[in-house]
């Protein structure tokens, strides 16, 4: 059977900025028949995410991510429909997902590595299982619960950087649902800031490209910052940390501003900011959602419930066509979209 697939065409280099041309669309073939335990699936949705930048390097710098190989198919979170099955628990027409879905139109996969999806849990929005009800939502929810130390009635202020992104837009809403009394986002355009406040329930948002971020934060967080959901690192994070309270908490989710630089993860703080962190006893521990997979099922059900109840607002940017996934990746890395990129 002839299929289309996307392979890694070139590496941007550890300090390079990814471009669409790093990927290549090509024709390939898969077997016409499947073996016992396998299923043939047609791809419906693929997710592009910041962590994939590490997979473009020969060394990902991580013990849980494998590098993509040149001229080999890329992979990541995906959703598809079963077209043929020789696996006992999967039937034709079932919707399934995997964290290691190949970027190709049709694939033959081991049925035991797939998770069956129930569209009704997300009001029929299948793609949500790659975002708000998938790994992105899990990262936001577990990050807040495991590292944020949010307590109802504690009058805590949360700041979220990269707040208009897939994870940040959920994290701010979850912070509110879990008990934060004030949630402030940081984003890169007035449009994004407006959506955060008017649609997603943030109390306020700062456009870091306009005005003095430190002054705006002091005005919007007069009692200081108790919880910081950090998606970006760099100067923005240094500014937030300098305004954090004693015994406050950083949820170290991502450092996208540093992903095109050859630095360790998490990147070290500047000496003056590190001094503030230590003097104020601010926690800043690496957070990996994979370390909490025993809580996955209950957390997914919680996310689905909030979606069904309308308490969790979801934004997606959907790009049609496998040929455009390289451009979608480039746009995502440049922060060009609001919410999840699919």
PDB file of N, CA and C in Angstrom, residues 191-237:
ATOM      1  N   UNK A 191      -3.906  40.428  21.249  1.00  0.00           N
ATOM      2  CA  UNK A 191      -4.996  39.494  20.962  1.00  0.00           C
ATOM      3  C   UNK A 191      -4.961  38.319  21.937  1.00  0.00           C
ATOM      4  N   UNK A 192      -3.790  37.761  22.149  1.00  0.00           N
ATOM      5  CA  UNK A 192      -3.668  36.634  23.071  1.00  0.00           C
ATOM      6  C   UNK A 192      -4.050  37.053  24.492  1.00  0.00           C
ATOM      7  N   UNK A 193      -3.594  38.213  24.904  1.00  0.00           N
ATOM      8  CA  UNK A 193      -3.916  38.693  26.251  1.00  0.00           C
ATOM      9  C   UNK A 193      -5.421  38.871  26.409  1.00  0.00           C
ATOM     10  N   UNK A 194      -6.067  39.390  25.366  1.00  0.00           N
ATOM     11  CA  UNK A 194      -7.510  39.601  25.417  1.00  0.00           C
ATOM     12  C   UNK A 194      -8.262  38.282  25.540  1.00  0.00           C
ATOM     13  N   UNK A 195      -7.839  37.276  24.806  1.00  0.00           N
ATOM     14  CA  UNK A 195      -8.487  35.958  24.856  1.00  0.00           C
ATOM     15  C   UNK A 195      -8.318  35.334  26.241  1.00  0.00           C
ATOM     16  N   UNK A 196      -7.131  35.477  26.820  1.00  0.00           N
ATOM     17  CA  UNK A 196      -6.893  34.920  28.147  1.00  0.00           C
ATOM     18  C   UNK A 196      -7.864  35.492  29.175  1.00  0.00           C
ATOM     19  N   UNK A 197      -8.100  36.794  29.089  1.00  0.00           N
ATOM     20  CA  UNK A 197      -8.956  37.454  30.073  1.00  0.00           C
ATOM     21  C   UNK A 197     -10.434  37.242  29.755  1.00  0.00           C
ATOM     22  N   UNK A 198     -10.813  37.463  28.518  1.00  0.00           N
ATOM     23  CA  UNK A 198     -12.232  37.460  28.165  1.00  0.00           C
ATOM     24  C   UNK A 198     -12.812  36.062  27.973  1.00  0.00           C
ATOM     25  N   UNK A 199     -11.968  35.129  27.538  1.00  0.00           N
ATOM     26  CA  UNK A 199     -12.473  33.794  27.219  1.00  0.00           C
ATOM     27  C   UNK A 199     -12.075  32.745  28.246  1.00  0.00           C
ATOM     28  N   UNK A 200     -10.878  32.871  28.792  1.00  0.00           N
ATOM     29  CA  UNK A 200     -10.339  31.806  29.629  1.00  0.00           C
ATOM     30  C   UNK A 200     -10.304  32.137  31.113  1.00  0.00           C
ATOM     31  N   UNK A 201     -10.816  33.290  31.478  1.00  0.00           N
ATOM     32  CA  UNK A 201     -11.011  33.585  32.889  1.00  0.00           C
ATOM     33  C   UNK A 201      -9.803  34.068  33.656  1.00  0.00           C
ATOM     34  N   UNK A 202      -8.708  34.424  32.970  1.00  0.00           N
ATOM     35  CA  UNK A 202      -7.569  35.025  33.672  1.00  0.00           C
ATOM     36  C   UNK A 202      -8.004  36.402  34.197  1.00  0.00           C
ATOM     37  N   UNK A 203      -7.474  36.801  35.325  1.00  0.00           N
ATOM     38  CA  UNK A 203      -7.798  38.117  35.867  1.00  0.00           C
ATOM     39  C   UNK A 203      -7.160  39.231  35.057  1.00  0.00           C
ATOM     40  N   UNK A 204      -5.975  38.954  34.534  1.00  0.00           N
ATOM     41  CA  UNK A 204      -5.254  39.957  33.760  1.00  0.00           C
ATOM     42  C   UNK A 204      -4.181  39.254  32.940  1.00  0.00           C
ATOM     43  N   UNK A 205      -3.636  39.977  31.961  1.00  0.00           N
ATOM     44  CA  UNK A 205      -2.562  39.417  31.140  1.00  0.00           C
ATOM     45  C   UNK A 205      -1.620  40.532  30.718  1.00  0.00           C
ATOM     46  N   UNK A 206      -0.350  40.194  30.630  1.00  0.00           N
ATOM     47  CA  UNK A 206       0.699  41.142  30.266  1.00  0.00           C
ATOM     48  C   UNK A 206       1.250  40.780  28.895  1.00  0.00           C
ATOM     49  N   UNK A 207       1.301  41.749  27.995  1.00  0.00           N
ATOM     50  CA  UNK A 207       1.974  41.580  26.718  1.00  0.00           C
ATOM     51  C   UNK A 207       3.448  41.925  26.935  1.00  0.00           C
ATOM     52  N   UNK A 208       4.299  40.897  26.947  1.00  0.00           N
ATOM     53  CA  UNK A 208       5.701  41.126  27.304  1.00  0.00           C
ATOM     54  C   UNK A 208       6.457  41.914  26.232  1.00  0.00           C
ATOM     55  N   UNK A 209       5.825  42.088  25.068  1.00  0.00           N
ATOM     56  CA  UNK A 209       6.475  42.851  24.004  1.00  0.00           C
ATOM     57  C   UNK A 209       6.151  44.345  24.077  1.00  0.00           C
ATOM     58  N   UNK A 210       5.284  44.713  25.029  1.00  0.00           N
ATOM     59  CA  UNK A 210       4.882  46.113  25.164  1.00  0.00           C
ATOM     60  C   UNK A 210       5.044  46.550  26.615  1.00  0.00           C
ATOM     61  N   UNK A 211       5.753  47.623  26.830  1.00  0.00           N
ATOM     62  CA  UNK A 211       5.885  48.175  28.175  1.00  0.00           C
ATOM     63  C   UNK A 211       6.862  47.403  29.040  1.00  0.00           C
ATOM     64  N   UNK A 212       6.935  47.803  30.284  1.00  0.00           N
ATOM     65  CA  UNK A 212       7.847  47.210  31.250  1.00  0.00           C
ATOM     66  C   UNK A 212       7.147  46.067  31.979  1.00  0.00           C
ATOM     67  N   UNK A 213       7.608  44.848  31.753  1.00  0.00           N
ATOM     68  CA  UNK A 213       6.946  43.670  32.318  1.00  0.00           C
ATOM     69  C   UNK A 213       6.996  43.702  33.840  1.00  0.00           C
ATOM     70  N   UNK A 214       8.127  44.065  34.412  1.00  0.00           N
ATOM     71  CA  UNK A 214       8.265  44.088  35.870  1.00  0.00           C
ATOM     72  C   UNK A 214       7.271  45.062  36.500  1.00  0.00           C
ATOM     73  N   UNK A 215       7.144  46.243  35.905  1.00  0.00           N
ATOM     74  CA  UNK A 215       6.211  47.235  36.444  1.00  0.00           C
ATOM     75  C   UNK A 215       4.772  46.754  36.326  1.00  0.00           C
ATOM     76  N   UNK A 216       4.427  46.164  35.188  1.00  0.00           N
ATOM     77  CA  UNK A 216       3.064  45.672  34.995  1.00  0.00           C
ATOM     78  C   UNK A 216       2.736  44.552  35.977  1.00  0.00           C
ATOM     79  N   UNK A 217       3.691  43.668  36.224  1.00  0.00           N
ATOM     80  CA  UNK A 217       3.455  42.580  37.177  1.00  0.00           C
ATOM     81  C   UNK A 217       3.272  43.107  38.594  1.00  0.00           C
ATOM     82  N   UNK A 218       4.072  44.090  38.967  1.00  0.00           N
ATOM     83  CA  UNK A 218       3.934  44.670  40.311  1.00  0.00           C
ATOM     84  C   UNK A 218       2.546  45.282  40.497  1.00  0.00           C
ATOM     85  N   UNK A 219       2.029  45.886  39.432  1.00  0.00           N
ATOM     86  CA  UNK A 219       0.700  46.493  39.495  1.00  0.00           C
ATOM     87  C   UNK A 219      -0.393  45.432  39.554  1.00  0.00           C
ATOM     88  N   UNK A 220      -0.217  44.352  38.779  1.00  0.00           N
ATOM     89  CA  UNK A 220      -1.255  43.322  38.675  1.00  0.00           C
ATOM     90  C   UNK A 220      -1.173  42.285  39.787  1.00  0.00           C
ATOM     91  N   UNK A 221      -0.016  42.188  40.431  1.00  0.00           N
ATOM     92  CA  UNK A 221       0.165  41.226  41.530  1.00  0.00           C
ATOM     93  C   UNK A 221       0.680  41.977  42.756  1.00  0.00           C
ATOM     94  N   UNK A 222      -0.149  42.848  43.327  1.00  0.00           N
ATOM     95  CA  UNK A 222       0.325  43.701  44.430  1.00  0.00           C
ATOM     96  C   UNK A 222       0.762  42.926  45.656  1.00  0.00           C
ATOM     97  N   UNK A 223       0.250  41.715  45.822  1.00  0.00           N
ATOM     98  CA  UNK A 223       0.654  40.895  46.968  1.00  0.00           C
ATOM     99  C   UNK A 223       1.776  39.935  46.636  1.00  0.00           C
ATOM    100  N   UNK A 224       2.434  40.149  45.494  1.00  0.00           N
ATOM    101  CA  UNK A 224       3.498  39.237  45.077  1.00  0.00           C
ATOM    102  C   UNK A 224       2.949  37.999  44.396  1.00  0.00           C
ATOM    103  N   UNK A 225       3.863  37.095  44.041  1.00  0.00           N
ATOM    104  CA  UNK A 225       3.510  35.880  43.300  1.00  0.00           C
ATOM    105  C   UNK A 225       3.762  34.660  44.181  1.00  0.00           C
ATOM    106  N   UNK A 226       2.754  33.804  44.294  1.00  0.00           N
ATOM    107  CA  UNK A 226       2.871  32.602  45.119  1.00  0.00           C
ATOM    108  C   UNK A 226       3.155  31.345  44.309  1.00  0.00           C
ATOM    109  N   UNK A 227       2.626  31.297  43.093  1.00  0.00           N
ATOM    110  CA  UNK A 227       2.806  30.131  42.217  1.00  0.00           C
ATOM    111  C   UNK A 227       3.146  30.646  40.827  1.00  0.00           C
ATOM    112  N   UNK A 228       4.228  30.118  40.256  1.00  0.00           N
ATOM    113  CA  UNK A 228       4.631  30.519  38.906  1.00  0.00           C
ATOM    114  C   UNK A 228       4.690  29.285  38.019  1.00  0.00           C
ATOM    115  N   UNK A 229       3.812  29.226  37.023  1.00  0.00           N
ATOM    116  CA  UNK A 229       3.833  28.135  36.047  1.00  0.00           C
ATOM    117  C   UNK A 229       4.728  28.590  34.907  1.00  0.00           C
ATOM    118  N   UNK A 230       5.936  28.039  34.870  1.00  0.00           N
ATOM    119  CA  UNK A 230       6.991  28.518  33.973  1.00  0.00           C
ATOM    120  C   UNK A 230       7.065  27.670  32.709  1.00  0.00           C
ATOM    121  N   UNK A 231       6.702  28.274  31.586  1.00  0.00           N
ATOM    122  CA  UNK A 231       6.793  27.600  30.294  1.00  0.00           C
ATOM    123  C   UNK A 231       7.946  28.108  29.433  1.00  0.00           C
ATOM    124  N   UNK A 232       8.570  29.215  29.821  1.00  0.00           N
ATOM    125  CA  UNK A 232       9.476  29.875  28.884  1.00  0.00           C
ATOM    126  C   UNK A 232      10.919  30.029  29.360  1.00  0.00           C
ATOM    127  N   UNK A 233      11.132  30.252  30.660  1.00  0.00           N
ATOM    128  CA  UNK A 233      12.491  30.498  31.126  1.00  0.00           C
ATOM    129  C   UNK A 233      12.998  31.863  30.680  1.00  0.00           C
ATOM    130  N   UNK A 234      14.309  32.066  30.777  1.00  0.00           N
ATOM    131  CA  UNK A 234      14.933  33.297  30.288  1.00  0.00           C
ATOM    132  C   UNK A 234      14.554  34.533  31.077  1.00  0.00           C
ATOM    133  N   UNK A 235      14.601  35.692  30.407  1.00  0.00           N
ATOM    134  CA  UNK A 235      14.400  36.985  31.061  1.00  0.00           C
ATOM    135  C   UNK A 235      13.016  37.109  31.697  1.00  0.00           C
ATOM    136  N   UNK A 236      12.000  36.561  31.014  1.00  0.00           N
ATOM    137  CA  UNK A 236      10.641  36.650  31.551  1.00  0.00           C
ATOM    138  C   UNK A 236      10.579  35.971  32.925  1.00  0.00           C
ATOM    139  N   UNK A 237      11.133  34.761  32.992  1.00  0.00           N
ATOM    140  CA  UNK A 237      11.102  34.027  34.252  1.00  0.00           C
ATOM    141  C   UNK A 237      11.915  34.730  35.330  1.00  0.00           C
TER     142      UNK A 237
END
